[in-house]
Amino acid sequence: MIYGHGGDTYKYGRGIIDFSANINPLGMPETVIRAARDADAGVYPDPKSRRLRSAIAGVTGVSSDDIICGNGAAALMFTLAAALRPKLTLIPEPAFSEYERAVKSVGSEVAYYAEDSGAAGAITGKTELVFICSPNNPTGYLIDRSSIRAAVERAAEFGAAVVVDECFNDFLDEPERYSVSGLTAEYKNLIVLRSFTKMYAMPGLRLGYMLCSDRGLIERMYSERQPWEISAPAEAAGTAACFAAEHAARTRAYIHTEREYIKRGFDRLGIRYMEPSANFIMFYHRPGLKEKLLKKNILIRSCSDFRGLGADCYRAAVRLHEENIMLIKALEELNG
């Protein structure tokens, strides 16, 4: 299998500074670490993650019956695809590759739309599933709620479902301004996808969730997946994370400051970039930059495998200040 994502530090050994994976540089909250460590792995985990869903409901204001948890956001995409089996799926360009892999695994055809033109205008009577990503990975492009609402309403006319991927929403300066999680009760065809991976720095525990008021769809998703998909440590960690609001707020402030630092560095070096909104920046540089930075023990994400992007596109996570200094210094040396 070709691994088309960031975070593959195993390939390069120790000593690599990983800018390729967009994980919270402040790490996992201590309360989350303790919860995962103290979880009882001697019994089967709850197949419906009731305690975790209750905690998520408390944070989101969504009924626990409208929540399904999974072994990471990517796994939920595959489960959803298996439950819906859409004949035609609409996907933004560029976008996270697992959208396409998930729906193609059940034989769906795929059509694409430009992220900045909006999904609503691309939806037709043949569309059965639509993906929207806000903020977009890898560009950081933000979509306002009115545009998403328009797409959801247009899709509802044709009986199509809309997935809004909000996995990076937690890193926005104003996450509530852009989240549509509060609209799921109003629109049964709206599905909001979220993850614990990024904000709570727990990619190895694999945990995500979906919000959807179509309970029949949620039941079909349960029937399509394995019964004990979420481990006891993962459920315990996610439950604890729901009570770590202070960690999230501190992270947002830190990311904002460091994002501005990287932007100033790029501006000084004449490096063109997409205006960032979350904890990563997509930028443009000469082809071969990833390999040159690897020689300096810095790993960035080449975006050449994203549909619509070329070999001059890269993505770098916002990391700790001393590491961000090293990135700018390395780029300065290469530019010189």
PDB file of C-alpha atoms in Angstrom, residues 178-302:
ATOM      1  CA  TYR A 178     -17.497  28.144  11.550  1.00  0.00           C
ATOM      2  CA  SER A 179     -18.802  24.913  13.085  1.00  0.00           C
ATOM      3  CA  VAL A 180     -22.112  23.559  11.798  1.00  0.00           C
ATOM      4  CA  SER A 181     -22.485  20.925  14.514  1.00  0.00           C
ATOM      5  CA  GLY A 182     -25.473  22.858  15.873  1.00  0.00           C
ATOM      6  CA  LEU A 183     -27.336  22.362  12.580  1.00  0.00           C
ATOM      7  CA  THR A 184     -27.502  18.568  12.685  1.00  0.00           C
ATOM      8  CA  ALA A 185     -30.851  18.568  14.513  1.00  0.00           C
ATOM      9  CA  GLU A 186     -32.290  20.791  11.780  1.00  0.00           C
ATOM     10  CA  TYR A 187     -30.965  18.791   8.822  1.00  0.00           C
ATOM     11  CA  LYS A 188     -31.119  14.985   8.886  1.00  0.00           C
ATOM     12  CA  ASN A 189     -28.862  14.800   5.818  1.00  0.00           C
ATOM     13  CA  LEU A 190     -26.038  16.701   7.556  1.00  0.00           C
ATOM     14  CA  ILE A 191     -23.174  14.667   9.035  1.00  0.00           C
ATOM     15  CA  VAL A 192     -20.391  16.405  10.953  1.00  0.00           C
ATOM     16  CA  LEU A 193     -17.064  14.599  11.277  1.00  0.00           C
ATOM     17  CA  ARG A 194     -14.683  15.378  14.138  1.00  0.00           C
ATOM     18  CA  SER A 195     -11.521  13.901  15.629  1.00  0.00           C
ATOM     19  CA  PHE A 196      -9.646  13.769  18.930  1.00  0.00           C
ATOM     20  CA  THR A 197      -6.398  13.079  17.082  1.00  0.00           C
ATOM     21  CA  LYS A 198      -5.212  16.584  16.275  1.00  0.00           C
ATOM     22  CA  MET A 199      -6.139  18.832  19.204  1.00  0.00           C
ATOM     23  CA  TYR A 200      -5.432  16.229  21.896  1.00  0.00           C
ATOM     24  CA  ALA A 201      -2.305  14.791  20.250  1.00  0.00           C
ATOM     25  CA  MET A 202      -3.510  11.185  20.396  1.00  0.00           C
ATOM     26  CA  PRO A 203      -3.118   9.804  16.844  1.00  0.00           C
ATOM     27  CA  GLY A 204      -1.883   6.481  18.184  1.00  0.00           C
ATOM     28  CA  LEU A 205      -5.109   5.888  20.120  1.00  0.00           C
ATOM     29  CA  ARG A 206      -7.326   6.355  17.000  1.00  0.00           C
ATOM     30  CA  LEU A 207     -10.560   8.093  17.962  1.00  0.00           C
ATOM     31  CA  GLY A 208     -13.102  10.203  16.087  1.00  0.00           C
ATOM     32  CA  TYR A 209     -16.845  10.758  16.011  1.00  0.00           C
ATOM     33  CA  MET A 210     -19.743  11.760  13.776  1.00  0.00           C
ATOM     34  CA  LEU A 211     -22.792  13.863  14.594  1.00  0.00           C
ATOM     35  CA  CYS A 212     -25.972  13.044  12.679  1.00  0.00           C
ATOM     36  CA  SER A 213     -29.692  13.173  13.555  1.00  0.00           C
ATOM     37  CA  ASP A 214     -30.545  10.404  11.069  1.00  0.00           C
ATOM     38  CA  ARG A 215     -30.577   7.616  13.648  1.00  0.00           C
ATOM     39  CA  GLY A 216     -31.451   5.022  11.042  1.00  0.00           C
ATOM     40  CA  LEU A 217     -28.165   5.826   9.303  1.00  0.00           C
ATOM     41  CA  ILE A 218     -26.276   5.565  12.588  1.00  0.00           C
ATOM     42  CA  GLU A 219     -27.751   2.116  13.196  1.00  0.00           C
ATOM     43  CA  ARG A 220     -26.714   1.027   9.703  1.00  0.00           C
ATOM     44  CA  MET A 221     -23.196   2.232  10.462  1.00  0.00           C
ATOM     45  CA  TYR A 222     -23.120   0.119  13.625  1.00  0.00           C
ATOM     46  CA  SER A 223     -24.167  -2.910  11.577  1.00  0.00           C
ATOM     47  CA  GLU A 224     -21.364  -2.318   9.056  1.00  0.00           C
ATOM     48  CA  ARG A 225     -18.460  -2.196  11.501  1.00  0.00           C
ATOM     49  CA  GLN A 226     -16.790  -4.547  13.933  1.00  0.00           C
ATOM     50  CA  PRO A 227     -18.445  -4.665  17.388  1.00  0.00           C
ATOM     51  CA  TRP A 228     -15.531  -3.478  19.567  1.00  0.00           C
ATOM     52  CA  GLU A 229     -14.033  -0.821  17.318  1.00  0.00           C
ATOM     53  CA  ILE A 230     -12.896   1.518  20.095  1.00  0.00           C
ATOM     54  CA  SER A 231     -10.505   0.254  22.734  1.00  0.00           C
ATOM     55  CA  ALA A 232     -10.999   0.945  26.438  1.00  0.00           C
ATOM     56  CA  PRO A 233      -7.907   3.229  26.606  1.00  0.00           C
ATOM     57  CA  ALA A 234      -9.147   5.228  23.609  1.00  0.00           C
ATOM     58  CA  GLU A 235     -12.630   5.685  25.073  1.00  0.00           C
ATOM     59  CA  ALA A 236     -11.213   6.722  28.443  1.00  0.00           C
ATOM     60  CA  ALA A 237      -8.818   9.189  26.783  1.00  0.00           C
ATOM     61  CA  GLY A 238     -11.571  10.713  24.659  1.00  0.00           C
ATOM     62  CA  THR A 239     -13.867  11.092  27.654  1.00  0.00           C
ATOM     63  CA  ALA A 240     -11.129  12.901  29.569  1.00  0.00           C
ATOM     64  CA  ALA A 241     -10.388  15.099  26.547  1.00  0.00           C
ATOM     65  CA  CYS A 242     -13.963  16.371  26.587  1.00  0.00           C
ATOM     66  CA  PHE A 243     -13.159  18.016  29.932  1.00  0.00           C
ATOM     67  CA  ALA A 244      -9.853  19.548  28.768  1.00  0.00           C
ATOM     68  CA  ALA A 245     -11.252  22.843  27.483  1.00  0.00           C
ATOM     69  CA  GLU A 246      -8.426  24.829  29.085  1.00  0.00           C
ATOM     70  CA  HIS A 247      -5.851  22.817  27.122  1.00  0.00           C
ATOM     71  CA  ALA A 248      -7.695  23.559  23.880  1.00  0.00           C
ATOM     72  CA  ALA A 249      -7.906  27.284  24.633  1.00  0.00           C
ATOM     73  CA  ARG A 250      -4.200  27.444  25.506  1.00  0.00           C
ATOM     74  CA  THR A 251      -3.392  25.573  22.300  1.00  0.00           C
ATOM     75  CA  ARG A 252      -5.386  27.980  20.139  1.00  0.00           C
ATOM     76  CA  ALA A 253      -3.512  30.954  21.587  1.00  0.00           C
ATOM     77  CA  TYR A 254      -0.153  29.223  21.082  1.00  0.00           C
ATOM     78  CA  ILE A 255      -0.959  28.184  17.508  1.00  0.00           C
ATOM     79  CA  HIS A 256      -2.066  31.712  16.626  1.00  0.00           C
ATOM     80  CA  THR A 257       1.226  33.191  17.858  1.00  0.00           C
ATOM     81  CA  GLU A 258       3.420  30.585  16.156  1.00  0.00           C
ATOM     82  CA  ARG A 259       1.412  30.693  12.933  1.00  0.00           C
ATOM     83  CA  GLU A 260       2.097  34.423  12.741  1.00  0.00           C
ATOM     84  CA  TYR A 261       5.796  33.781  13.392  1.00  0.00           C
ATOM     85  CA  ILE A 262       5.997  31.343  10.468  1.00  0.00           C
ATOM     86  CA  LYS A 263       4.084  33.732   8.208  1.00  0.00           C
ATOM     87  CA  ARG A 264       6.543  36.534   9.002  1.00  0.00           C
ATOM     88  CA  GLY A 265       9.401  34.186   8.188  1.00  0.00           C
ATOM     89  CA  PHE A 266       7.814  33.197   4.875  1.00  0.00           C
ATOM     90  CA  ASP A 267       7.150  36.861   4.038  1.00  0.00           C
ATOM     91  CA  ARG A 268      10.769  37.759   4.732  1.00  0.00           C
ATOM     92  CA  LEU A 269      11.992  34.897   2.526  1.00  0.00           C
ATOM     93  CA  GLY A 270       9.529  35.660  -0.257  1.00  0.00           C
ATOM     94  CA  ILE A 271       7.786  32.296   0.124  1.00  0.00           C
ATOM     95  CA  ARG A 272       4.220  32.315  -1.189  1.00  0.00           C
ATOM     96  CA  TYR A 273       1.600  30.600   0.971  1.00  0.00           C
ATOM     97  CA  MET A 274      -2.132  30.093   1.437  1.00  0.00           C
ATOM     98  CA  GLU A 275      -3.530  32.171   4.301  1.00  0.00           C
ATOM     99  CA  PRO A 276      -3.565  29.670   7.203  1.00  0.00           C
ATOM    100  CA  SER A 277      -6.489  29.233   9.578  1.00  0.00           C
ATOM    101  CA  ALA A 278      -5.608  26.125  11.588  1.00  0.00           C
ATOM    102  CA  ASN A 279      -2.375  24.490  12.781  1.00  0.00           C
ATOM    103  CA  PHE A 280      -0.703  24.090   9.388  1.00  0.00           C
ATOM    104  CA  ILE A 281       0.344  26.184   6.405  1.00  0.00           C
ATOM    105  CA  MET A 282       0.357  25.232   2.732  1.00  0.00           C
ATOM    106  CA  PHE A 283       3.109  26.984   0.810  1.00  0.00           C
ATOM    107  CA  TYR A 284       4.890  26.988  -2.531  1.00  0.00           C
ATOM    108  CA  HIS A 285       8.575  26.286  -3.169  1.00  0.00           C
ATOM    109  CA  ARG A 286      10.811  24.651  -5.710  1.00  0.00           C
ATOM    110  CA  PRO A 287      10.258  20.917  -6.381  1.00  0.00           C
ATOM    111  CA  GLY A 288      12.554  18.742  -4.289  1.00  0.00           C
ATOM    112  CA  LEU A 289      12.286  20.843  -1.112  1.00  0.00           C
ATOM    113  CA  LYS A 290      11.107  17.907   1.001  1.00  0.00           C
ATOM    114  CA  GLU A 291      14.246  15.909   0.179  1.00  0.00           C
ATOM    115  CA  LYS A 292      16.513  18.883   0.870  1.00  0.00           C
ATOM    116  CA  LEU A 293      14.940  19.531   4.252  1.00  0.00           C
ATOM    117  CA  LEU A 294      15.229  15.842   5.160  1.00  0.00           C
ATOM    118  CA  LYS A 295      18.991  16.270   4.975  1.00  0.00           C
ATOM    119  CA  LYS A 296      18.530  18.781   7.789  1.00  0.00           C
ATOM    120  CA  ASN A 297      16.340  16.292   9.732  1.00  0.00           C
ATOM    121  CA  ILE A 298      13.152  18.231   8.983  1.00  0.00           C
ATOM    122  CA  LEU A 299      10.164  16.388   7.485  1.00  0.00           C
ATOM    123  CA  ILE A 300       7.449  18.361   5.699  1.00  0.00           C
ATOM    124  CA  ARG A 301       4.466  17.122   3.693  1.00  0.00           C
ATOM    125  CA  SER A 302       4.690  17.191  -0.075  1.00  0.00           C
TER     126      SER A 302
END
